[in-house]
Amino acid sequence: MPTEADARIVIDQLLREAGRDITNKAQVSTEEPAADGRADYLLKNSRAQPLAVIEAKRFAVDPYSAKEQAKAYAVSLGVPFVLLSNGQEHYF
């Protein structure tokens, strides 16, 4: 059964295709401490300021089910946008 790590492989590829350097912490950081957990991804703008939280779930999980969790992370980090993905379905 595919895991969240498998979904992250797909998400990483989508971020690269969108022009993000996922190895550059000024653009994308992972496992960012937030609220009562860690945001899977934190996207940053061109000034390295927080822009969006991405919450990743494994393929079998509806990513929309993580809406409240991701919203709490976004509020905690002062981020205006939330994205939810399981590598197959994506919500903004």
XYZ file of C-alpha atoms in Angstrom:
92
model
C 0.000 0.000 0.000
C 1.417 3.408 -0.951
C 2.516 5.596 1.950
C 2.653 9.332 2.548
C 6.293 9.136 1.413
C 5.058 7.958 -2.002
C 2.708 10.948 -2.190
C 5.598 13.240 -1.254
C 7.616 11.937 -4.210
C 4.803 13.086 -6.497
C 4.398 16.404 -4.658
C 8.155 17.020 -4.856
C 8.031 16.452 -8.609
C 5.082 18.825 -8.998
C 6.939 21.490 -7.028
C 10.017 21.056 -9.244
C 7.832 21.322 -12.362
C 6.421 24.563 -10.927
C 9.956 25.949 -10.712
C 10.616 25.360 -7.018
C 14.029 24.173 -5.832
C 12.937 21.769 -3.119
C 16.504 21.549 -1.783
C 16.620 25.314 -1.153
C 15.203 26.025 2.325
C 14.638 29.652 1.275
C 11.998 28.327 -1.175
C 10.625 25.161 0.435
C 11.071 23.747 3.909
C 9.682 20.473 5.195
C 8.485 19.332 8.598
C 8.155 22.944 9.733
C 7.118 23.142 13.433
C 3.616 24.614 13.671
C 0.649 24.571 16.046
C 0.417 21.064 17.539
C 2.570 19.364 14.920
C 4.622 19.966 11.821
C 3.595 21.292 8.430
C 4.689 18.811 5.773
C 5.802 21.626 3.457
C 6.161 25.373 3.853
C 6.441 27.261 0.568
C 8.125 30.658 0.671
C 7.980 33.695 -1.579
C 10.944 35.319 -3.346
C 11.914 37.067 -0.086
C 11.921 33.715 1.784
C 8.757 34.687 3.689
C 6.129 32.005 4.410
C 3.529 31.816 1.644
C 1.686 28.472 1.792
C 1.410 25.286 3.795
C 1.089 21.973 1.968
C -0.326 19.068 3.940
C 0.489 15.694 2.385
C -1.512 12.510 2.868
C -1.024 9.019 1.459
C -2.803 8.136 -1.796
C -5.686 6.319 -0.074
C -6.590 9.299 2.133
C -8.834 12.117 0.930
C -6.548 15.143 1.291
C -9.536 17.344 2.108
C -9.770 15.494 5.428
C -6.620 17.389 6.509
C -8.205 20.817 5.986
C -8.510 21.781 9.663
C -5.051 20.446 10.500
C -3.461 22.434 7.658
C -5.494 25.526 8.531
C -4.190 25.389 12.116
C -0.624 25.150 10.807
C -1.206 28.098 8.465
C -2.615 30.266 11.259
C 0.272 29.291 13.539
C 2.826 30.202 10.854
C 1.022 33.335 9.634
C 0.609 31.838 6.170
C -2.225 32.994 3.862
C -2.594 29.856 1.708
C -3.195 26.143 2.315
C -2.768 23.308 -0.170
C -3.868 19.732 0.483
C -2.578 16.801 -1.556
C -2.306 13.044 -1.595
C -0.214 13.130 -4.772
C -3.291 12.413 -6.898
C -5.884 14.924 -5.700
C -5.025 18.505 -4.807
C -7.022 21.235 -3.064
C -6.109 24.904 -2.731
